[in-house]
Each structure stands twice: as structure tokens, then as C-alpha cells.
PDB file of C-alpha atoms in Angstrom:
ATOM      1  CA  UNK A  39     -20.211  -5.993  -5.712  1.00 41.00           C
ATOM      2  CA  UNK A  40     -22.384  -8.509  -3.530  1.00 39.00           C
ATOM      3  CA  UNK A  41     -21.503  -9.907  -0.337  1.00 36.00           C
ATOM      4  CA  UNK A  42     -21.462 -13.116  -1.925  1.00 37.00           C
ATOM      5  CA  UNK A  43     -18.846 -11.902  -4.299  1.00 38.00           C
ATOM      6  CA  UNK A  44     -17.163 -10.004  -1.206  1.00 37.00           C
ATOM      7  CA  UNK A  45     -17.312 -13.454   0.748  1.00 34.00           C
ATOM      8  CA  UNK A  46     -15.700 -14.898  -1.871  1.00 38.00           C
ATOM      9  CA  UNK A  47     -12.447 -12.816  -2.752  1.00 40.00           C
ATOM     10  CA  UNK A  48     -10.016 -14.442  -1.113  1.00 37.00           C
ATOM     11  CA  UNK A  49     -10.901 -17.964  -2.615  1.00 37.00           C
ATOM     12  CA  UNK A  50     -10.958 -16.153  -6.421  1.00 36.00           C
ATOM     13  CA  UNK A  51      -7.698 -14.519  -5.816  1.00 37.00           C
ATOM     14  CA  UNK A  52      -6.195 -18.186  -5.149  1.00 34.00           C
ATOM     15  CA  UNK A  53      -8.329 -20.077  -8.493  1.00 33.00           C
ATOM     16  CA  UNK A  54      -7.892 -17.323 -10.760  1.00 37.00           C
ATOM     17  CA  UNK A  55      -4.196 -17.427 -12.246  1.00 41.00           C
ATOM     18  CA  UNK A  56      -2.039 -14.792 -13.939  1.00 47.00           C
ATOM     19  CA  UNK A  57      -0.339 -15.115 -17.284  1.00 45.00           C
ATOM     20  CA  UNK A  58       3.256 -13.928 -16.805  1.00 43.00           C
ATOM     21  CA  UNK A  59       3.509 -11.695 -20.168  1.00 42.00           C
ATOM     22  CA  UNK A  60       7.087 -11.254 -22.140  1.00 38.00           C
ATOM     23  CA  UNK A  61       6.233  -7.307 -21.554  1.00 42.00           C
ATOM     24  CA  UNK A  62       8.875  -4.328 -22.422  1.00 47.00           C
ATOM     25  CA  UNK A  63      11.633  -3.679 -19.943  1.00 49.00           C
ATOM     26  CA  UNK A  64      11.570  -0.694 -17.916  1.00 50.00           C
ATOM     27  CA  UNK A  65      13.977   1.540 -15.807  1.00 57.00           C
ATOM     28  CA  UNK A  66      16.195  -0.704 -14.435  1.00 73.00           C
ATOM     29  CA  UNK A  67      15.528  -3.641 -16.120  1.00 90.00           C
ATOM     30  CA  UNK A  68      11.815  -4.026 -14.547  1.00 95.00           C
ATOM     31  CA  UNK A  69       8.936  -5.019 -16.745  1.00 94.00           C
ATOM     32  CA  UNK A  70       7.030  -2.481 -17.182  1.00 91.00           C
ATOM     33  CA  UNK A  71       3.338  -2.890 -15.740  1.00 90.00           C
ATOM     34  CA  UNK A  72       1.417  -4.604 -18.515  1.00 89.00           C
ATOM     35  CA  UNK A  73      -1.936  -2.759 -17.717  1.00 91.00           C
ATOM     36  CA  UNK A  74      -3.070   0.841 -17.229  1.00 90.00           C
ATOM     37  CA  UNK A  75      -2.066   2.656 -14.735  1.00 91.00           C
ATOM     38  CA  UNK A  76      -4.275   5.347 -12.832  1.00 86.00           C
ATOM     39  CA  UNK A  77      -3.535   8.988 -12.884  1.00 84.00           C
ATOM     40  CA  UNK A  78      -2.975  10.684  -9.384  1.00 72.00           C
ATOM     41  CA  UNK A  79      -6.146  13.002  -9.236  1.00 66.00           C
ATOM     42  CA  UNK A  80      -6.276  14.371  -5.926  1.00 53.00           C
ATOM     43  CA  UNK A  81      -3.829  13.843  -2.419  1.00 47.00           C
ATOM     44  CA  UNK A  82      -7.635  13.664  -0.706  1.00 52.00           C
ATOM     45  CA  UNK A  83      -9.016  10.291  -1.088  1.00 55.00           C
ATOM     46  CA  UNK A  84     -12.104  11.699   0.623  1.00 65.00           C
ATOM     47  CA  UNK A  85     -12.998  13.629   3.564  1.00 82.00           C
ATOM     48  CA  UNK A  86     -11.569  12.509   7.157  1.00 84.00           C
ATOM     49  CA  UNK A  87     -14.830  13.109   8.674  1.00 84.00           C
ATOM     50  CA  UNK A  88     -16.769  10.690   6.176  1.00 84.00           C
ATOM     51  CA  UNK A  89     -13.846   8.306   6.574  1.00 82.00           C
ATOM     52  CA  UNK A  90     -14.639   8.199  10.436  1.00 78.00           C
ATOM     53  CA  UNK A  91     -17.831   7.964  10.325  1.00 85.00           C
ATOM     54  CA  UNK A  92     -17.659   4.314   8.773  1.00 79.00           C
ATOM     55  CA  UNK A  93     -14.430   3.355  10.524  1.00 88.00           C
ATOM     56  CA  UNK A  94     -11.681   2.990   8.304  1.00 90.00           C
ATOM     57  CA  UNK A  95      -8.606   3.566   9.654  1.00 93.00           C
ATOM     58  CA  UNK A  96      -9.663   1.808  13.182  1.00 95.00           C
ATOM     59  CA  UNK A  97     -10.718  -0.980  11.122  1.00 94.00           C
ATOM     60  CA  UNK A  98      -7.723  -1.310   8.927  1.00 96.00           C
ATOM     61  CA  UNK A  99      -5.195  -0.892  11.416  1.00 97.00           C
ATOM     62  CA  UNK A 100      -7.199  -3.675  13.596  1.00 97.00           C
ATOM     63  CA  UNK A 101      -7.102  -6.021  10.521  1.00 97.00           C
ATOM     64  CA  UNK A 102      -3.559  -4.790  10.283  1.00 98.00           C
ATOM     65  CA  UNK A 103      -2.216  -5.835  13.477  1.00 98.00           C
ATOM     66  CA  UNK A 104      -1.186  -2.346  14.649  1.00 98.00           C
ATOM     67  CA  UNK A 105      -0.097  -2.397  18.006  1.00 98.00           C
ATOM     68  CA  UNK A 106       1.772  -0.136  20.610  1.00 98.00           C
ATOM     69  CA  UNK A 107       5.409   0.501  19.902  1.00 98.00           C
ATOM     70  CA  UNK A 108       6.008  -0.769  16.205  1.00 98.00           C
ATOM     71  CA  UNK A 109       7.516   0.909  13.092  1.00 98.00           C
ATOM     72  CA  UNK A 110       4.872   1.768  10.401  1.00 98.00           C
ATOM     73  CA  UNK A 111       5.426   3.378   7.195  1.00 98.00           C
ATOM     74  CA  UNK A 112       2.592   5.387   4.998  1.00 98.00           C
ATOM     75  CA  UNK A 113       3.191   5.207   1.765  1.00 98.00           C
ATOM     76  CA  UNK A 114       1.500   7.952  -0.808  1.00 95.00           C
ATOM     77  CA  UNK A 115       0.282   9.915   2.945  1.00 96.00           C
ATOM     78  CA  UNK A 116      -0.829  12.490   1.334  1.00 94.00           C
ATOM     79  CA  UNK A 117      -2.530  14.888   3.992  1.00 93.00           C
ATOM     80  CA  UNK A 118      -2.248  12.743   6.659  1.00 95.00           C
ATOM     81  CA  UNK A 119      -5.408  10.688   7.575  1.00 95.00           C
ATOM     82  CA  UNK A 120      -3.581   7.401   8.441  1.00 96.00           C
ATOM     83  CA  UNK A 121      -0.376   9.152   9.485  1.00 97.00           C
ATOM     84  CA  UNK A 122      -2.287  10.852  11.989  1.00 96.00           C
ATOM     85  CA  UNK A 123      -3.981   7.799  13.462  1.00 96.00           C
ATOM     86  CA  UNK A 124      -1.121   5.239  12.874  1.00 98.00           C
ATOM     87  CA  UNK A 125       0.597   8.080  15.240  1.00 97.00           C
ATOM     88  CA  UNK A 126      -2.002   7.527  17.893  1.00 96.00           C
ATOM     89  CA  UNK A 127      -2.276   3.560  17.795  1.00 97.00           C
ATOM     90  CA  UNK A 128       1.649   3.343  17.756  1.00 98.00           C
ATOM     91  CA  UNK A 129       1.755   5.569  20.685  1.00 97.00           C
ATOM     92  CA  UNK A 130       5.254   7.528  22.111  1.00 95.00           C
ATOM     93  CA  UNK A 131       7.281   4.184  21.634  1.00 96.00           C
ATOM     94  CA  UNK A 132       6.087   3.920  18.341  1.00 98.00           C
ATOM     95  CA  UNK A 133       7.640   5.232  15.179  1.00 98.00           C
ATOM     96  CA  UNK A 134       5.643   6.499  11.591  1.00 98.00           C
ATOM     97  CA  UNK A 135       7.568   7.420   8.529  1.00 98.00           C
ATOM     98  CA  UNK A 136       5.011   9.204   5.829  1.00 98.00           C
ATOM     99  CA  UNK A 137       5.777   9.740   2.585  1.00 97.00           C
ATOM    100  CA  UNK A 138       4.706  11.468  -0.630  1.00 96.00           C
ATOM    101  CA  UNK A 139       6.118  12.046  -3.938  1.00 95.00           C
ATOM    102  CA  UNK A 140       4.978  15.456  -4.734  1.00 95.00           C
ATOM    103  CA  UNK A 141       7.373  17.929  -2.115  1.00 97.00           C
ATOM    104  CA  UNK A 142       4.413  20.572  -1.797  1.00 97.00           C
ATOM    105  CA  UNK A 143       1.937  17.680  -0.333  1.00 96.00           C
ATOM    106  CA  UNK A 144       5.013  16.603   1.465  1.00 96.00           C
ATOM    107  CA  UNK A 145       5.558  19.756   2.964  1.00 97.00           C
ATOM    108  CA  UNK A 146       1.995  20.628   3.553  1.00 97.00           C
ATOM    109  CA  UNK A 147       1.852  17.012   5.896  1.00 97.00           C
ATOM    110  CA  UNK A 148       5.145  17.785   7.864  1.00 97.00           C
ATOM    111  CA  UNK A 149       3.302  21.613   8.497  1.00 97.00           C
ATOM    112  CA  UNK A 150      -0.205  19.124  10.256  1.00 96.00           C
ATOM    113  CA  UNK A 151       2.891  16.776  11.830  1.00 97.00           C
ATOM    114  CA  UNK A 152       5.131  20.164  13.700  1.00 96.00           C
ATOM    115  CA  UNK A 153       1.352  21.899  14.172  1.00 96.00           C
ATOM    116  CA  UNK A 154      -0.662  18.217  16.211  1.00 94.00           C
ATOM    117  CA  UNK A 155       3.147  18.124  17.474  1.00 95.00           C
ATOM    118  CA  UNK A 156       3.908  14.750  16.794  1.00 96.00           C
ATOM    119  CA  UNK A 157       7.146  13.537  17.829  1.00 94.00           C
ATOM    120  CA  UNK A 158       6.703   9.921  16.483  1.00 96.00           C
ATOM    121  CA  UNK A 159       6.468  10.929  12.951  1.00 98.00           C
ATOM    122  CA  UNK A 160       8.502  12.036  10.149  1.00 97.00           C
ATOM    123  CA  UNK A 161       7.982  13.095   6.650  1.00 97.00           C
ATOM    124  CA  UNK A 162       9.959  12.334   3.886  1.00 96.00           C
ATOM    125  CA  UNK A 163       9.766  12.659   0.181  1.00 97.00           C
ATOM    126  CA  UNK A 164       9.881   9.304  -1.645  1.00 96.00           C
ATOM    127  CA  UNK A 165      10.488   8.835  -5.559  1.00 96.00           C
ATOM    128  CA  UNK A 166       7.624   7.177  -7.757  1.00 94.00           C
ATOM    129  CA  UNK A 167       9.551   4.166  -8.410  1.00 95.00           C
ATOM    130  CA  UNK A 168      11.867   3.844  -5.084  1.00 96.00           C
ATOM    131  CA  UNK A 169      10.199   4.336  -1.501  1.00 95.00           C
ATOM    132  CA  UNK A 170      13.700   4.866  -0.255  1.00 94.00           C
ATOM    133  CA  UNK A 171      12.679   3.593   3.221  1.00 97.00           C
ATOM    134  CA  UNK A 172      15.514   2.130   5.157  1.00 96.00           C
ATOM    135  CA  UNK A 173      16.731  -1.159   5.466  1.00 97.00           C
ATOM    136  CA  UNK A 174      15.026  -3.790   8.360  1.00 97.00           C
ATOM    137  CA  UNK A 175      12.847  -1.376  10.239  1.00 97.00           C
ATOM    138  CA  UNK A 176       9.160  -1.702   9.368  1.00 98.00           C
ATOM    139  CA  UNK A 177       6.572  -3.922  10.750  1.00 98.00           C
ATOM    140  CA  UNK A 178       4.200  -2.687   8.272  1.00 98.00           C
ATOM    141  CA  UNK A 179       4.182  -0.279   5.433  1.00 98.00           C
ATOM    142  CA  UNK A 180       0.832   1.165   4.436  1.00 98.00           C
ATOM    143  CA  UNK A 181      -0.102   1.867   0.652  1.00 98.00           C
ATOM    144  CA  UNK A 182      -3.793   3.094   0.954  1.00 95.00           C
ATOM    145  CA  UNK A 183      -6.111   3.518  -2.241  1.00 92.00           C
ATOM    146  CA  UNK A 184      -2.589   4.527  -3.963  1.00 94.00           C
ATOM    147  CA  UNK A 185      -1.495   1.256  -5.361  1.00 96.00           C
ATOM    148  CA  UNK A 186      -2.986   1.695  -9.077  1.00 94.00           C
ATOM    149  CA  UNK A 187      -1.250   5.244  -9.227  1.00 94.00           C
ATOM    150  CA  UNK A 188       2.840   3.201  -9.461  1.00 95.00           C
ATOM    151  CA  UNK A 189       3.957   3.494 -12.796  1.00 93.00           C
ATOM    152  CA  UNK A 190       6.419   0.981 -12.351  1.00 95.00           C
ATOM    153  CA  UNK A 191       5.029  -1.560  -9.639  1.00 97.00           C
ATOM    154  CA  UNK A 192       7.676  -4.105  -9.985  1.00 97.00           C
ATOM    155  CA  UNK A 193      10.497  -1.917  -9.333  1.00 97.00           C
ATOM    156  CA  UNK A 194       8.916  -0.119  -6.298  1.00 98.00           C
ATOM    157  CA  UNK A 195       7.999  -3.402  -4.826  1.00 98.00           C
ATOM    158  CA  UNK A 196      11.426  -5.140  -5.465  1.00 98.00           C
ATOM    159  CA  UNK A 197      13.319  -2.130  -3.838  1.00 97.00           C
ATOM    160  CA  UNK A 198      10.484  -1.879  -1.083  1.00 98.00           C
ATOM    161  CA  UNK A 199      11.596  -5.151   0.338  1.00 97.00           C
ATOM    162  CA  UNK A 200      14.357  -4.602   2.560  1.00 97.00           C
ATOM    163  CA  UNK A 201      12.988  -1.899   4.201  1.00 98.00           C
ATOM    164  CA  UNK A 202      10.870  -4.783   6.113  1.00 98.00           C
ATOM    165  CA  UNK A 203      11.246  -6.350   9.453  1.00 98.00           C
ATOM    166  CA  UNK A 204      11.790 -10.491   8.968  1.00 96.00           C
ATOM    167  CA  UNK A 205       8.233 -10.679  10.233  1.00 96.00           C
ATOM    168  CA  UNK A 206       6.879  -7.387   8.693  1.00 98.00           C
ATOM    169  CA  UNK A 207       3.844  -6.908   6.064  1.00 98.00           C
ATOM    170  CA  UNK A 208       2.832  -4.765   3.298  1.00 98.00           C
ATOM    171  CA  UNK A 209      -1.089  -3.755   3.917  1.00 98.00           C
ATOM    172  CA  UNK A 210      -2.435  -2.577   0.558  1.00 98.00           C
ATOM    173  CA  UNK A 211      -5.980  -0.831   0.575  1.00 97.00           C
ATOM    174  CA  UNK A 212      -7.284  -1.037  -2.888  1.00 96.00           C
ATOM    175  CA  UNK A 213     -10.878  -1.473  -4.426  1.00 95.00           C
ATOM    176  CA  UNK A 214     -11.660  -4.054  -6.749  1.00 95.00           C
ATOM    177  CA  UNK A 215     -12.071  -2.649  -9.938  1.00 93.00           C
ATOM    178  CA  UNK A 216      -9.815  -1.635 -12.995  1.00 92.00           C
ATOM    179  CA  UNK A 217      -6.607  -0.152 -12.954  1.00 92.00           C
ATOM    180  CA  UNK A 218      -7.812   2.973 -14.954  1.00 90.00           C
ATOM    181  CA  UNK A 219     -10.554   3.154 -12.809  1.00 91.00           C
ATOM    182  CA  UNK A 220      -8.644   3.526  -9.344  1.00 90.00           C
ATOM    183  CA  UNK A 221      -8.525   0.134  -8.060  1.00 94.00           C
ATOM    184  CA  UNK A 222      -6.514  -3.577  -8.677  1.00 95.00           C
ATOM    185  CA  UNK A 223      -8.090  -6.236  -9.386  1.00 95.00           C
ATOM    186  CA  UNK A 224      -7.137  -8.747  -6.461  1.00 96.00           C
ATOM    187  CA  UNK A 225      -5.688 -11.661  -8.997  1.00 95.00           C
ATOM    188  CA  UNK A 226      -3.628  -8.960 -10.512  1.00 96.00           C
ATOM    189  CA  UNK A 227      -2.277  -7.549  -7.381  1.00 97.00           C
ATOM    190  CA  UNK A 228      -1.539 -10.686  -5.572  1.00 97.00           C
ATOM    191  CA  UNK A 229       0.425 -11.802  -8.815  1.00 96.00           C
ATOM    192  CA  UNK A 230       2.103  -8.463  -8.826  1.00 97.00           C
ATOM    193  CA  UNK A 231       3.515  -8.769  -5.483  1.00 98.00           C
ATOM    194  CA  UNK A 232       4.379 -12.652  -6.070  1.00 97.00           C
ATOM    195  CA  UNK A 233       6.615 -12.099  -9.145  1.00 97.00           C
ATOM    196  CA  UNK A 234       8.894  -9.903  -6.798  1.00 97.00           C
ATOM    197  CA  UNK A 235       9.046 -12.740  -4.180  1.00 97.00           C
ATOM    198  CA  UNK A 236       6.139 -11.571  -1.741  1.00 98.00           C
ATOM    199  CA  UNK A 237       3.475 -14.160  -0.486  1.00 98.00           C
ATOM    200  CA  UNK A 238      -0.180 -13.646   0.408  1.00 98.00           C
ATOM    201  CA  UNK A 239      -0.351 -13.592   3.998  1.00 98.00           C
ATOM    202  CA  UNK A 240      -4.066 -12.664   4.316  1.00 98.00           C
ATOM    203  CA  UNK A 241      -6.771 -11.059   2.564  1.00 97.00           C
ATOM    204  CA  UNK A 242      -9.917  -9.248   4.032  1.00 95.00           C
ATOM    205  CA  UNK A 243     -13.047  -7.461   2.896  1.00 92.00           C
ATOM    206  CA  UNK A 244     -13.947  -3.841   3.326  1.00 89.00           C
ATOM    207  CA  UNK A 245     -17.110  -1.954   4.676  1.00 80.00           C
ATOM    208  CA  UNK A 246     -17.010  -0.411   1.413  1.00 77.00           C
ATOM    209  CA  UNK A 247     -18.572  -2.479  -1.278  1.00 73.00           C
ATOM    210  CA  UNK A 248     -16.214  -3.508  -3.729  1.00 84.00           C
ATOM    211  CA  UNK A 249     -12.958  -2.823  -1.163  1.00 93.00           C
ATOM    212  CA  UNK A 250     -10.465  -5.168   0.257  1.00 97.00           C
ATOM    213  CA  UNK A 251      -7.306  -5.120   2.575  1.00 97.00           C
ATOM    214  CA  UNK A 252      -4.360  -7.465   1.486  1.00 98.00           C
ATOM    215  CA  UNK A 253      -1.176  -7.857   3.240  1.00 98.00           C
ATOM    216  CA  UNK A 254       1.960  -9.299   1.935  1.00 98.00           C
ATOM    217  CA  UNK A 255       5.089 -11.118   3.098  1.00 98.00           C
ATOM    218  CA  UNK A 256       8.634 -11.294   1.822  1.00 97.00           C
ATOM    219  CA  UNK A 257       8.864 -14.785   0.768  1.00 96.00           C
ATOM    220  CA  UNK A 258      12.711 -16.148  -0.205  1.00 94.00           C
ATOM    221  CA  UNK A 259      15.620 -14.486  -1.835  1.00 94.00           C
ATOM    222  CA  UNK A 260      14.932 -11.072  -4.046  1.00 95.00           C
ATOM    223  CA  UNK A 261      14.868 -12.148  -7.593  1.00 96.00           C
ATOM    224  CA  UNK A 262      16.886 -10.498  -9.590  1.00 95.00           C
ATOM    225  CA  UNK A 263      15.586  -7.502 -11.539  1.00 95.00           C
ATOM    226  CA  UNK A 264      16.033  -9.363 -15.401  1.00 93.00           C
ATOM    227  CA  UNK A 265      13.749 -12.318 -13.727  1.00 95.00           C
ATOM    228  CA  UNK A 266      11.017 -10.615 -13.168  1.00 96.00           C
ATOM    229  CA  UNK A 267       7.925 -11.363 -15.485  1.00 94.00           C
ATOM    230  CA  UNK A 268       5.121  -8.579 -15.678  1.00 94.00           C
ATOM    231  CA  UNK A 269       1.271 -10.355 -14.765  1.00 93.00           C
ATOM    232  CA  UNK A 270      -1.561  -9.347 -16.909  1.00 80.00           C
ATOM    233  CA  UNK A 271      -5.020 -11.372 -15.714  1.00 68.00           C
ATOM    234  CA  UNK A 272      -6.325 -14.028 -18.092  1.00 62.00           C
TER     235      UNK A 272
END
């Protein structure tokens, strides 16, 4: 992608619209996802060292707003490379929940946790449509590079909200690119989130060509689940 496109991504998310699409109920009565959804390859997005090297997590968690003392949760953790450093920016009066859906990469991450003897973080296994984070007590829930891997987005994002602070944000990570190719489209996420009542809050470029930070609010009441309408871009 070139910077000028990069520049630009923000202002495209808000032109280009979504057509809500009369798509096939899921579990629950969700829509299910009206586009492909991305396998779950690897727990290892890449190497930490790499990772470092360029920044990421110190830049994501600045764009994020992570401070001393708040609540974070890491969604899809998998071996830890933002658990570990949302641990450190949080500090001892801070508080990180990770999660993963697969109990051996769960189990493998509360091992690193009990072994760097963290005593901010826990470990928990989530399911791949429900979080199951509790209710009120995040200031921001992480979902890194994972996003195009949810089966059934609408469900996970509709029981996601509560677990939220009044003031708290979702920070998604994703690349801009096809679903089956291991990234959302920005259009497509933003009106993923919006049909489940979340609002844009901000949007940012990545380091990484093609890569962008978005984070969410909870906007109004939760719709109920028979109201929600699956997006599919133009």
C-alpha cells in the first residue's frame, strides 16, 4: 500500500459504505459473517524480537492510551507478546486478563505468566464466539492480527460489550487486506463493529505497510441479537 493510500484510510473508511446483507442466521440468532473467514495458522504472529525491533507493541499501546493502573484485556494472546508488555506499561496497580481459545496455548501462556512471575496477569480460556470477560472492568481490550480468525464476529462483539468500562475501547490490530488473506478490510470492520452498536473512535496507520490500529466505542443501547444485519463491502 502507499503512504498516500495509508494517509488516506481513515477518510475511505468514512466515504466507503457497507451494504447490510439479509445473510443466514447463526448461533444465537447472529448473522453469520457474510465473507470468509481466516483459518488460525499459527499462535506466533511473528517473532518477538522482529516485533521489537520496529516497535510495535510500544507503539500500539502509545496510540492506545495505555497508562499506569488500568484494566486491559488480550484477546487471542497467544504466547504472550502483548500480555507481557501490557503487564509492564500497566505496572503493579494495573490488571491484564489474556485469553486464548485453544487450552494447550492457554496453558503454555499461564506457564511464561507463573515463570516472568507476573502478579498482574491472569489467563483464562475464552470460547470462539463469547470472550466471557466480565462485566464493567476494561479500559481496553486488545484483539491483535486475530480479528479475521472469529467465525461469528457479530456475536463475539455483541457479548464483548459489557465487559467495557463506560469510557473503555476496543483496539483492533488488523492489516488491510482480505479476510482469507489475514486481514479486514477497514470499511468492513468499522461496519462490523457499528451494526452491534460500537462507534469509530479513532483510526491510525501502522509502520507496517498495509497495517492499521482502530479503536471502538460502545455507542447506545445493545441491539438486540434478531436486529443485527451482517455488512458485506460494496
Amino acid at each position: 500500500m502507499s503512504i498516500k493510500r495509508r494517509l488516506t484510510l481513515l477518510s475511505a473508511v468514512l466515504l466507503v459504505g457497507c451494504d447490510p446483507g439479509a445473510a443466514s442466521l447463526g448461533g444465537g440468532g447472529f448473522p453469520k459473517a457474510d465473507r470468509p473467514v481466516s483459518p488460525i495458522t499459527s499462535s506466533r504472529w511473528s517473532t518477538e524480537e522482529a516485533r521489537d525491533r520496529v516497535r510495535e507493541a510500544a507503539t500500539v499501546m502509545d496510540k492506545a492510551g495505555i497508562r499506569p493502573g488500568m484494566t486491559v484485556a488480550d484477546i487471542g494472546a497467544g504466547e504472550g507478546y502483548y500480555t507481557i508488555r501490557l503487564a509492564e506499561r500497566v505496572g503493579p496497580q494495573g490488571r491484564v486478563l489474556a485469553e486464548d481459545i485453544f487450552p494447550e496455548v492457554r496453558d503454555a501462556l499461564a506457564e511464561r505468566v507463573a515463570r516472568e512471575r507476573l502478579q498482574s496477569v491472569s489467563v483464562r480460556l475464552g470460547a470462539p464466539a463469547d470472550p466471557k470477560l466480565p462485566e464493567a472492568s476494561f479500559d481496553r481490550v486488545f484483539m491483535v492480527h486475530m480479528y479475521h480468525e472469529i467465525e461469528s464476529p457479530y456475536e463475539f462483539l455483541w457479548r464483548l460489550r459489557p465487559s467495557l468500562k463506560p469510557d473503555g475501547l476496543v483496539i483492533v490490530v488488523d492489516a488491510d487486506r482480505p479476510t482469507q488473506n489475514h486481514g479486514t478490510p477497514p470499511a468492513l470492520l468499522t461496519c462490523e463493529f457499528k451494526a452491534v452498536g460500537y462507534r469509530l473512535a479513532y483510526m491510525s496507520n501502522m509502520a507496517t505497510a498495509g497495517a492499521y490500529l482502530a479503536a471502538f466505542r460502545a455507542e447506545g443501547p445493545r441491539p438486540e441479537p434478531g436486529a443485527v444485519k451482517a455488512c458485506r463491502l460494496p
